[in-house]
Amino acid sequence: MGQNVVQKIIDAHIVEGVPQAGTEVGITIDQTLTQDATGTMAYLQFEAMGFDRVQTEVSVSYVDHNTIQEGFENADDHAYLQSIAKKYGIYYSKPGNGICHQVHVERFGVPGKTLLGSDSHTPTGGGIGMIAIGAGGLDVAVAMGGGAFRLTYPRVVKVNLTGKLQPWVSAKDVILKVLEEVSTHGNVGTIIEYGGEGIANLSVPERATITNMGAETGATTSVFPSDEVTRLFLEAQERGSDWCEITADADAEYDRIIDLDLSTLEPMVACPHSPGNIKRVADIAGTPVDQVLVGSCTNGSLRDIYVTAEAVAGKHIAENISFGIAAGSKQVMEMTAKDGSLAKLIAGGGRVLETACGFCIGNSQAPRTDAVSFRTSNRNFYGRSGTNSADIYLVSPETAAAIALAGTVVDPREYFAQEEYPRFSLPEKFDIDDSMIVAPAEDGSSITVQRGPNIGNPPDKAPLDESLCGEATIVVGDKITTDHIMPAGSRLKYRSNIPKYSEFVFERNDPDFFKKCMKNKKAGVDNVIIAGDSYGQGSSREHAAICPMYLGVKLVVARSMERIHKANLINFGIVPAVFENPADYDTISQGNTLSVEHIRDAVESGSERVSMKVGDREIVLKLELTDMDRKLLRAGGKINAVREGILS
Ligand code: F3S
């Protein structure tokens, strides 16, 4: 039987287990990436595990999230990241060089390789034919040390593309349509593979937009074949020798096939407050708008900035709109400066923002109270913009440009004439200048790592206790994101200082959570989090597990839990469990006394169920854990496991 693209790449990297859907396999990791928000902790963990040099083919440390230097904290982190990269064999991409995923596709991504990144949008690399997976920083640290990455051998969903996109409809509309089709849940353990004759009409940056926002489906990753389009892109990046062809065999099989005719797609929009809340732009036409932002790792490519600039050229932004543009990389910024795109945007009233995550992570451009903001980024969770009362919508650059000019929601096909659509073709040669990528030292042994006062140590965790006795310290609802658990924005500068950052856990849900946890911890009472569906969705932020661990959280019980967050909980020794009977969730209140007798025995012995006592009632919890998960939990997390030699 033939193989699909996913099977070809994964099977070539398996070092443990058998390739069978639903079973756990270990794969070797060729490349890693970190960004600064997750990177400092990943490298602190890399050091704590005692590795002396990265074992991967390529590892890159990007600074793109917290580039604002309003205090010493971020600058301290950057100095730490630069020195540790030099010492241990890691490339360092300086602030200003661009957003990790955009730069990685441009300068490092290689078809057929595996990439593990401590950022949930690492699947962007699937646009160039890699198996690119987002994970917690600790998993990335282990991979840098040469350890295997464990994942469920995936089910593969094929999205079969035919036809060609119409003017004013683009790659963002493709992924919004896919999100409408597969939604944001129920895709754990699957990989989305794109194929069909329609892919020939999508460039690598367009494919990367699609695989980037594929992260919102909850699938492990998304991938395109590596074909002639990929070869031309790599040639234009002067990396033609990195290319190889990877396509699905004619008789490859898939678990599901979704047919999508590109020529029938319309401009789409994700409405507040979920990337899965999809409508047609035409359905919300006339909605007043305050802010429009183009950029981010989803839509910051040369094509995206060029098309936006051409759409705006010779016109002016509506007076009620604040319009910002952030190129995804220095390469894009430089090329759009040279070709006049930036000048057209500035002339039209655009605000040119730094080449960084910026507005996407709530670090800049927080909208006004009750604002309506249209953005080309990939997430619109409640509060992520920095303004809780704002409504955030996600659209294509084409739709964003039309709205910025009209001052209200408008379908770009109605606003612009068909023949006005800017024809963009990929340059034969991109401008290559890697001067903001610092290469590691050949021998880093004499390099001193710079540790300012903001650089702490990963907190220690004792092995799992035999029994748990505590309280439901917090009860939260459905779709709690890692942004709810561990806010970013202005708090992110404390990411290397766990005791300080922990003060902000769940600050939006319960401002007293920190105090309650610390009081319990001192009194020897275990803290337990009770949650509804899709707990931990959103980013790969492992601080959403590290800080609760520091606060003495021992158990999280949810109706359902997201993949990366569940793995992070296990990595930091917190037991993840789900209710056998989902209705039991409604019977637990904040402050209830809880206990689980012999939880360590249950974890160690492979039990799939354990009983939790709530007052005088018994509630059955499911432990959906692999053998390795159980070993990690028993040891008190992955750092302990590496130190004890449980993990290679
Ligand atoms: Fe940065 Fe937003 Fe992408 S935070 S990595 S631009 S999802």
XYZ file of C-alpha atoms and ligand atoms in Angstrom:
655
model
C 0.000 0.000 0.000
C 1.307 3.479 -0.837
C 2.081 6.116 1.715
C 0.876 9.658 2.216
C 3.271 12.557 2.928
C 2.728 12.348 6.701
C 3.574 8.639 6.822
C 6.655 9.091 4.639
C 8.182 11.726 6.911
C 7.171 10.282 10.265
C 8.132 6.702 9.394
C 11.596 7.882 8.356
C 12.066 9.341 11.846
C 10.592 6.634 14.119
C 12.980 5.335 16.776
C 10.446 3.818 19.186
C 7.114 2.085 18.659
C 5.279 0.901 15.574
C 3.547 3.070 12.980
C -0.052 2.359 13.783
C -2.712 5.046 14.246
C -3.497 5.696 17.889
C -0.314 4.160 19.342
C 2.548 6.182 20.770
C 5.765 6.464 18.774
C 9.036 8.261 19.430
C 10.564 10.246 16.567
C 13.947 11.919 16.162
C 13.877 15.670 15.823
C 16.081 17.293 13.154
C 15.410 20.941 13.966
C 14.124 22.926 16.939
C 12.979 26.475 17.397
C 12.203 28.527 20.473
C 10.911 32.046 20.894
C 11.807 34.307 23.803
C 8.543 33.913 25.737
C 9.057 30.161 26.050
C 12.752 29.996 25.219
C 14.299 31.251 28.435
C 12.644 28.472 30.424
C 13.489 25.888 27.725
C 17.188 26.771 27.944
C 17.136 26.910 31.764
C 15.725 23.375 31.607
C 18.313 22.369 28.985
C 21.009 23.507 31.437
C 19.289 21.864 34.425
C 19.340 18.502 32.625
C 23.105 18.750 32.190
C 23.416 18.670 28.373
C 26.609 20.246 27.052
C 25.777 20.786 23.354
C 22.676 20.562 21.136
C 22.455 17.306 19.177
C 20.023 18.485 16.494
C 20.937 19.423 12.896
C 19.690 22.974 13.436
C 18.378 24.748 16.524
C 17.321 28.388 16.451
C 16.458 30.783 19.283
C 14.243 33.643 18.084
C 13.425 36.875 19.907
C 10.079 38.088 18.602
C 7.512 38.126 21.422
C 8.772 40.574 24.031
C 10.851 43.002 22.045
C 9.678 46.052 23.995
C 12.380 47.105 26.438
C 10.514 49.260 28.956
C 12.448 47.754 31.898
C 15.545 45.636 32.310
C 13.688 42.294 32.328
C 13.281 41.667 28.600
C 16.754 42.948 27.796
C 18.150 40.596 30.475
C 16.361 37.699 28.836
C 17.703 38.606 25.408
C 21.272 38.739 26.761
C 20.773 35.340 28.411
C 19.358 33.847 25.204
C 22.159 35.220 23.031
C 24.935 33.987 25.305
C 23.451 30.555 25.875
C 22.897 30.110 22.131
C 26.525 30.923 21.406
C 27.691 28.490 24.073
C 25.542 25.454 23.272
C 25.422 25.452 19.449
C 22.211 27.348 18.702
C 21.568 30.064 16.108
C 20.278 33.299 17.663
C 17.855 35.453 15.680
C 18.023 38.964 17.118
C 14.976 41.121 17.931
C 14.035 42.875 14.710
C 14.925 39.911 12.487
C 11.354 38.735 12.493
C 8.748 36.347 13.806
C 10.081 32.840 14.393
C 7.787 30.960 11.996
C 8.173 33.393 9.115
C 11.982 33.478 9.439
C 12.214 29.726 9.907
C 10.379 29.042 6.646
C 12.538 31.615 4.843
C 15.959 30.651 6.168
C 15.968 27.233 7.883
C 13.016 24.985 6.993
C 13.885 21.867 4.959
C 11.342 19.528 3.307
C 11.148 16.068 4.823
C 12.682 17.082 8.153
C 11.075 17.146 11.588
C 10.821 20.421 13.499
C 9.837 20.765 17.148
C 9.130 24.275 18.396
C 8.161 25.760 21.727
C 5.384 27.701 20.067
C 1.973 26.388 19.084
C 2.234 27.823 15.556
C 5.322 25.777 14.729
C 3.100 23.881 12.200
C 3.733 26.873 9.898
C 6.765 24.829 8.768
C 4.350 22.339 7.193
C 4.027 24.842 4.356
C 7.496 23.843 3.192
C 6.906 20.096 3.577
C 8.154 19.509 7.135
C 6.454 17.686 9.982
C 6.534 20.707 12.280
C 5.002 20.317 15.737
C 4.418 22.715 18.636
C 5.325 21.492 22.113
C 6.277 22.733 25.540
C 9.764 24.140 26.077
C 10.802 21.127 28.129
C 10.030 18.738 25.261
C 12.066 21.009 23.002
C 14.933 21.038 25.536
C 14.950 17.226 25.594
C 14.911 17.139 21.767
C 17.859 19.565 21.672
C 19.696 17.120 23.923
C 19.060 14.340 21.390
C 15.988 12.766 23.043
C 13.072 11.437 21.027
C 9.745 13.279 20.874
C 6.738 11.096 21.639
C 3.432 11.533 19.877
C 0.383 9.537 18.970
C 0.875 8.037 15.506
C -1.646 10.190 13.680
C -4.780 9.657 11.732
C -4.383 11.614 8.491
C -7.089 13.870 7.069
C -6.574 14.919 3.455
C -7.840 18.278 2.290
C -8.125 17.822 -1.451
C -7.825 21.210 -3.144
C -9.059 21.821 -6.681
C -9.460 25.004 -8.736
C -7.946 28.423 -8.179
C -8.705 31.282 -5.780
C -10.754 34.149 -7.192
C -9.518 37.773 -6.972
C -9.745 39.208 -3.412
C -9.915 35.716 -1.883
C -6.694 34.289 -0.440
C -5.000 31.613 1.659
C -6.461 32.960 4.910
C -9.930 32.275 3.542
C -8.857 28.694 2.785
C -7.880 27.971 6.388
C -10.958 29.784 7.736
C -13.067 27.537 5.503
C -11.172 24.452 6.747
C -11.807 25.605 10.331
C -15.501 25.880 9.537
C -15.359 22.314 8.212
C -13.347 20.591 10.955
C -13.889 23.073 13.862
C -11.498 23.726 16.752
C -12.062 20.457 18.574
C -12.171 16.740 17.917
C -8.969 16.771 15.879
C -6.487 15.704 18.551
C -4.217 12.960 17.187
C -4.778 13.881 13.534
C -2.544 15.553 10.967
C -4.048 17.502 8.085
C -2.354 16.845 4.739
C -3.091 19.086 1.763
C -3.105 17.680 -1.749
C -4.909 17.786 -5.081
C -4.279 19.763 -8.238
C -5.188 23.056 -6.496
C -2.005 23.144 -4.422
C 0.018 24.050 -7.505
C -1.746 27.431 -7.362
C -0.553 28.169 -3.818
C 2.953 29.523 -3.131
C 4.957 28.440 -0.073
C 4.061 31.599 1.919
C 0.362 31.003 1.142
C 0.710 27.358 2.181
C 2.413 28.564 5.380
C -0.592 30.793 6.170
C -2.782 27.696 5.932
C -0.566 25.401 8.027
C 0.034 28.204 10.557
C -3.618 28.645 11.413
C -4.169 24.898 11.166
C -2.969 25.005 14.787
C -6.425 26.336 15.676
C -8.026 23.027 14.627
C -6.239 21.261 17.506
C -4.609 18.836 15.029
C -1.002 17.809 15.717
C 0.111 19.707 12.612
C -0.655 20.300 8.923
C 1.596 19.625 5.945
C 1.852 20.275 2.213
C 3.824 18.072 -0.189
C 7.243 19.324 -1.294
C 6.908 19.934 -5.030
C 8.024 22.257 -7.805
C 6.450 25.223 -5.978
C 8.592 24.393 -2.934
C 11.700 24.063 -5.081
C 11.184 27.492 -6.652
C 10.722 29.080 -3.212
C 13.915 27.513 -1.871
C 15.821 28.524 -5.013
C 14.640 32.106 -4.477
C 15.920 31.905 -0.883
C 19.285 30.652 -2.288
C 18.638 27.330 -0.596
C 17.846 25.207 -3.644
C 20.122 22.423 -2.382
C 17.804 21.935 0.630
C 14.979 20.816 -1.647
C 13.767 17.269 -2.151
C 10.492 16.029 -3.560
C 7.967 14.500 -1.144
C 4.563 13.691 -2.525
C 1.893 11.175 -1.606
C 1.804 7.889 -3.507
C -1.092 7.527 -5.923
C -2.602 4.745 -3.789
C -2.011 6.463 -0.431
C -4.885 6.087 2.009
C -6.427 8.646 4.357
C -8.746 8.427 7.322
C -10.938 11.176 5.878
C -10.936 13.254 2.699
C -12.372 16.780 2.533
C -12.855 18.230 -0.958
C -12.462 21.970 -1.346
C -12.827 23.808 -4.653
C -10.725 26.973 -4.271
C -12.670 28.763 -6.989
C -15.863 28.649 -4.895
C -14.357 30.197 -1.735
C -15.518 33.578 -0.456
C -13.904 36.044 1.985
C -14.356 34.554 5.449
C -14.045 35.860 9.001
C -13.525 34.343 12.465
C -15.785 36.273 14.845
C -15.245 36.913 18.575
C -14.020 35.116 20.650
C -12.901 31.959 18.865
C -10.994 31.177 15.649
C -13.687 28.575 15.078
C -16.570 31.076 15.058
C -16.609 31.335 11.263
C -18.895 33.429 9.061
C -18.726 34.928 5.567
C -17.519 38.552 5.570
C -20.665 39.436 3.608
C -22.788 38.189 6.550
C -21.467 40.921 8.872
C -21.176 43.742 6.304
C -21.805 47.198 7.740
C -20.381 46.474 11.220
C -18.550 49.618 12.426
C -14.787 49.113 12.966
C -12.145 50.997 14.980
C -8.879 49.257 14.246
C -7.328 47.192 11.430
C -3.996 45.379 11.814
C -2.100 43.449 9.126
C 0.838 41.187 9.958
C 1.707 38.382 12.453
C 3.138 34.942 11.680
C -0.058 34.140 9.760
C -0.113 37.010 7.271
C 3.190 38.881 7.417
C 4.731 37.550 4.192
C 6.013 39.574 1.252
C 2.849 38.689 -0.657
C 0.596 39.821 2.182
C 2.261 43.206 2.705
C 2.546 43.801 -1.056
C -1.138 43.030 -1.725
C -2.240 45.231 1.192
C -0.059 48.096 -0.036
C -1.312 47.850 -3.613
C -4.919 47.783 -2.386
C -4.334 50.951 -0.337
C -2.132 52.729 -2.915
C -3.388 56.190 -3.835
C -6.220 56.060 -1.261
C -6.587 57.066 2.390
C -7.604 55.092 5.445
C -11.036 56.003 6.857
C -10.883 58.606 9.647
C -12.365 56.269 12.264
C -9.715 53.582 11.687
C -6.302 53.070 13.266
C -4.402 50.999 10.695
C -1.166 49.175 11.550
C 1.109 46.979 9.442
C 3.827 44.680 10.756
C 5.980 42.751 8.284
C 6.733 39.206 9.417
C 10.486 39.397 8.945
C 13.381 41.726 8.270
C 13.530 40.241 4.765
C 9.924 41.264 4.119
C 10.384 44.669 5.768
C 13.472 45.404 3.686
C 11.974 44.217 0.405
C 8.713 46.104 0.922
C 10.734 49.210 1.772
C 12.681 48.857 -1.469
C 9.708 48.090 -3.733
C 7.716 51.062 -2.429
C 5.015 49.066 -0.621
C 5.783 50.624 2.757
C 5.746 54.112 1.220
C 2.276 53.437 -0.216
C 1.027 52.220 3.162
C 2.488 55.223 4.986
C 1.026 57.621 2.421
C -2.377 56.010 2.918
C -2.263 56.590 6.686
C -0.811 53.257 7.851
C 1.289 52.948 10.971
C 4.368 50.832 10.304
C 4.926 48.631 13.368
C 7.943 46.652 14.484
C 8.684 43.337 12.811
C 7.597 41.226 15.788
C 4.589 39.503 17.383
C 3.440 42.829 18.846
C -0.297 43.212 18.475
C -0.927 39.465 18.099
C 0.171 38.735 21.679
C -1.265 41.929 23.211
C 2.116 43.630 23.545
C 1.140 46.644 21.485
C -1.856 48.228 19.782
C -4.326 47.286 22.530
C -7.599 48.654 21.135
C -9.800 51.160 22.948
C -12.538 50.085 25.365
C -15.377 48.243 23.537
C -13.479 48.513 20.231
C -14.030 46.380 17.144
C -10.701 45.296 15.692
C -10.072 43.362 12.452
C -6.744 41.560 12.288
C -4.912 39.119 10.057
C -3.508 37.121 12.985
C -4.677 33.676 14.048
C -6.248 34.022 17.509
C -9.037 36.167 18.907
C -9.509 34.729 22.374
C -11.131 36.942 24.967
C -8.639 39.476 26.347
C -5.673 38.445 24.144
C -5.578 41.880 22.482
C -4.919 43.509 25.862
C -8.452 44.983 26.048
C -11.019 42.688 27.612
C -14.040 44.514 26.230
C -12.767 44.550 22.625
C -14.217 42.333 19.892
C -11.498 40.852 17.682
C -12.205 39.459 14.193
C -9.720 37.524 12.031
C -9.593 38.076 8.275
C -7.323 38.031 5.198
C -5.098 40.993 4.251
C -7.436 41.695 1.310
C -10.458 41.989 3.612
C -8.434 44.019 6.131
C -7.424 46.522 3.431
C -11.003 46.965 2.217
C -12.268 47.534 5.772
C -9.460 49.992 6.575
C -10.434 52.080 3.563
C -14.212 51.779 3.945
C -14.211 52.281 7.744
C -16.802 49.544 8.117
C -17.016 45.842 7.338
C -17.163 45.282 3.616
C -16.588 42.296 1.330
C -13.399 43.161 -0.609
C -15.043 41.836 -3.788
C -17.716 44.498 -3.392
C -15.324 47.290 -2.438
C -12.687 46.781 -5.129
C -13.114 46.093 -8.818
C -12.051 42.598 -9.897
C -9.370 43.998 -12.207
C -7.882 46.046 -9.346
C -6.648 42.840 -7.696
C -2.861 43.148 -7.332
C -0.994 40.447 -9.216
C 1.833 39.274 -7.040
C 4.453 36.882 -8.239
C 7.160 35.440 -6.066
C 10.543 37.076 -6.793
C 13.159 34.950 -8.511
C 15.507 35.962 -5.702
C 14.609 37.211 -2.250
C 17.019 39.700 -0.636
C 19.223 37.535 1.560
C 20.941 39.108 4.556
C 21.429 36.878 7.583
C 23.437 39.440 9.543
C 20.819 39.427 12.329
C 21.221 35.683 12.785
C 24.189 35.058 15.073
C 25.929 31.733 14.531
C 27.007 29.633 17.533
C 30.638 29.271 18.574
C 32.484 26.169 17.308
C 33.611 25.562 20.875
C 31.446 27.297 23.471
C 33.176 25.945 26.553
C 34.767 29.284 27.475
C 31.609 31.352 26.953
C 29.982 32.719 30.102
C 26.189 32.720 30.142
C 24.804 36.154 31.093
C 22.291 35.986 33.934
C 20.666 39.241 34.981
C 18.446 39.416 38.073
C 15.383 38.439 36.010
C 16.865 35.003 35.234
C 15.753 32.440 37.816
C 15.876 28.663 37.931
C 13.211 26.123 37.024
C 11.413 25.232 40.287
C 11.999 21.778 41.771
C 9.210 19.244 42.060
C 9.101 16.274 44.402
C 8.042 12.849 43.053
C 4.308 12.083 43.076
C 2.841 11.621 46.590
C 1.016 8.379 47.401
C -2.283 10.171 48.080
C -3.731 13.574 47.394
C -5.665 15.597 49.940
C -6.720 19.104 49.062
C -9.378 21.437 47.790
C -11.008 22.563 44.548
C -9.043 25.812 44.652
C -10.714 27.048 41.484
C -13.571 25.859 39.272
C -13.452 27.285 35.738
C -15.723 26.835 32.714
C -15.273 25.644 29.117
C -12.544 26.691 26.654
C -10.106 27.989 29.240
C -7.026 28.989 27.252
C -3.424 29.143 28.377
C -3.927 32.940 28.177
C -6.544 32.637 30.950
C -4.263 30.462 33.062
C -1.095 32.451 32.514
C -1.647 35.928 31.061
C 0.922 37.265 28.599
C 1.003 40.958 27.591
C 2.585 43.124 30.282
C 3.066 40.096 32.592
C 5.242 38.211 30.110
C 8.401 39.995 31.155
C 8.417 37.855 34.323
C 8.607 34.601 32.348
C 12.099 33.759 33.633
C 11.129 34.481 37.250
C 8.627 31.796 38.243
C 7.787 33.002 41.805
C 6.921 36.461 40.424
C 5.071 35.241 37.298
C 3.034 32.844 39.476
C 1.339 35.810 41.155
C -0.709 36.253 37.972
C -2.066 32.709 37.454
C -5.817 32.919 36.733
C -5.792 36.625 37.641
C -8.743 37.234 35.308
C -10.830 34.361 36.718
C -10.001 34.766 40.402
C -7.671 37.563 41.560
C -7.203 35.709 44.887
C -6.030 32.442 43.293
C -2.346 33.070 44.042
C -3.007 33.889 47.708
C -5.284 30.869 48.210
C -2.739 28.526 46.637
C 0.170 29.831 48.701
C -1.903 29.580 51.892
C -2.822 25.970 51.070
C 0.738 25.125 50.062
C 2.070 26.349 53.407
C -0.626 24.358 55.245
C 0.152 21.155 53.282
C -3.181 21.263 51.418
C -2.957 20.220 47.735
C -4.451 22.575 45.158
C -6.753 21.136 42.474
C -8.097 22.838 39.332
C -11.566 21.792 38.099
C -12.425 22.706 34.502
C -14.973 22.209 31.728
C -14.323 21.310 28.078
C -11.136 22.015 26.048
C -9.089 23.054 29.069
C -5.697 24.541 28.116
C -6.456 25.370 24.490
C -4.447 28.032 22.695
C -0.731 28.531 22.938
C 1.914 26.034 23.995
C 2.805 28.249 26.986
C 4.322 25.790 29.451
C 4.233 28.461 32.151
C 0.540 27.517 32.342
C 1.839 24.292 33.913
C 5.092 25.468 35.577
C 3.496 28.260 37.608
C 0.580 26.105 38.862
C 3.213 23.492 39.787
C 5.073 26.144 41.777
C 1.770 27.035 43.490
C 1.265 23.442 44.650
C -1.353 22.365 42.093
C -1.193 18.543 42.022
C -4.224 17.594 39.916
C -6.286 19.088 37.081
C -9.668 17.506 36.398
C -11.518 18.620 33.269
C -14.329 17.437 31.040
C -11.737 17.458 28.223
C -8.200 18.747 27.801
C -6.043 19.981 24.905
C -3.003 17.983 23.733
C -0.087 20.354 24.284
C -1.320 21.560 27.643
C -1.929 18.021 28.867
C 1.650 17.120 27.870
C 2.933 20.206 29.704
C 1.065 19.239 32.879
C 2.643 15.783 32.757
C 6.078 17.270 32.052
C 5.778 19.242 35.278
C 4.363 16.429 37.411
C 0.710 17.586 37.583
C -1.752 14.713 37.068
C -4.260 15.416 34.258
C -7.574 13.579 34.595
C -10.978 13.767 32.937
C -14.408 13.098 34.395
C -15.769 9.675 33.420
C -19.238 11.159 33.746
C -19.029 14.736 32.395
C -22.082 15.717 34.487
C -19.968 15.310 37.657
C -18.290 18.607 36.730
C -21.474 20.442 37.739
C -21.480 18.900 41.211
C -18.157 20.411 42.349
C -17.926 23.911 43.789
C -14.940 26.081 44.512
C -13.612 25.355 48.004
C -14.916 21.745 48.137
C -12.593 19.358 49.970
C -11.200 16.680 47.632
C -9.060 13.599 48.114
C -7.676 10.821 45.930
C -6.381 7.841 47.899
C -3.435 5.978 46.326
C -3.144 8.187 43.283
C 0.514 7.172 42.892
C -0.410 3.480 42.877
C -3.060 4.162 40.247
C -0.607 6.074 38.056
C 2.184 3.512 38.480
C 0.091 0.411 38.021
C -1.500 1.514 34.772
C -5.013 1.976 36.198
C -7.270 3.771 33.773
C -9.587 4.979 36.509
C -9.255 6.425 39.964
C -11.816 7.515 42.517
C -11.920 11.094 43.842
C -13.770 11.807 47.061
C -15.730 15.081 47.152
C -17.170 15.464 50.645
C -18.826 12.049 51.117
C -19.385 11.382 47.385
C -17.149 9.377 45.039
C -16.467 10.630 41.517
C -14.694 8.457 38.933
C -11.821 10.077 37.038
C -10.237 8.688 33.877
C -6.441 8.619 33.607
C -5.728 8.692 29.865
C -1.974 8.193 30.131
C 0.711 6.365 28.184
C 3.339 4.249 29.930
C 5.847 7.089 29.521
C 3.365 9.642 30.936
C 3.054 7.454 34.019
C 6.838 7.258 34.474
C 7.144 11.033 34.149
C 4.353 11.678 36.672
C 5.832 9.173 39.124
C 9.207 10.940 38.915
C 7.623 14.358 39.464
C 8.108 15.529 35.888
C 10.482 15.365 32.970
C 13.489 17.160 34.444
C 13.593 14.646 37.302
C 13.106 11.811 34.796
C 16.094 12.921 32.711
C 18.219 13.309 35.838
C 17.210 9.801 36.949
C 18.043 8.334 33.533
C 14.415 7.336 32.859
C 14.585 9.355 29.647
C 17.573 9.308 27.362
Fe 3.861 35.602 17.517
Fe 1.246 35.673 17.377
Fe 2.585 34.117 15.846
S 2.446 35.721 19.240
S 4.424 33.550 16.936
S 2.670 36.319 15.804
S 0.728 33.588 16.927
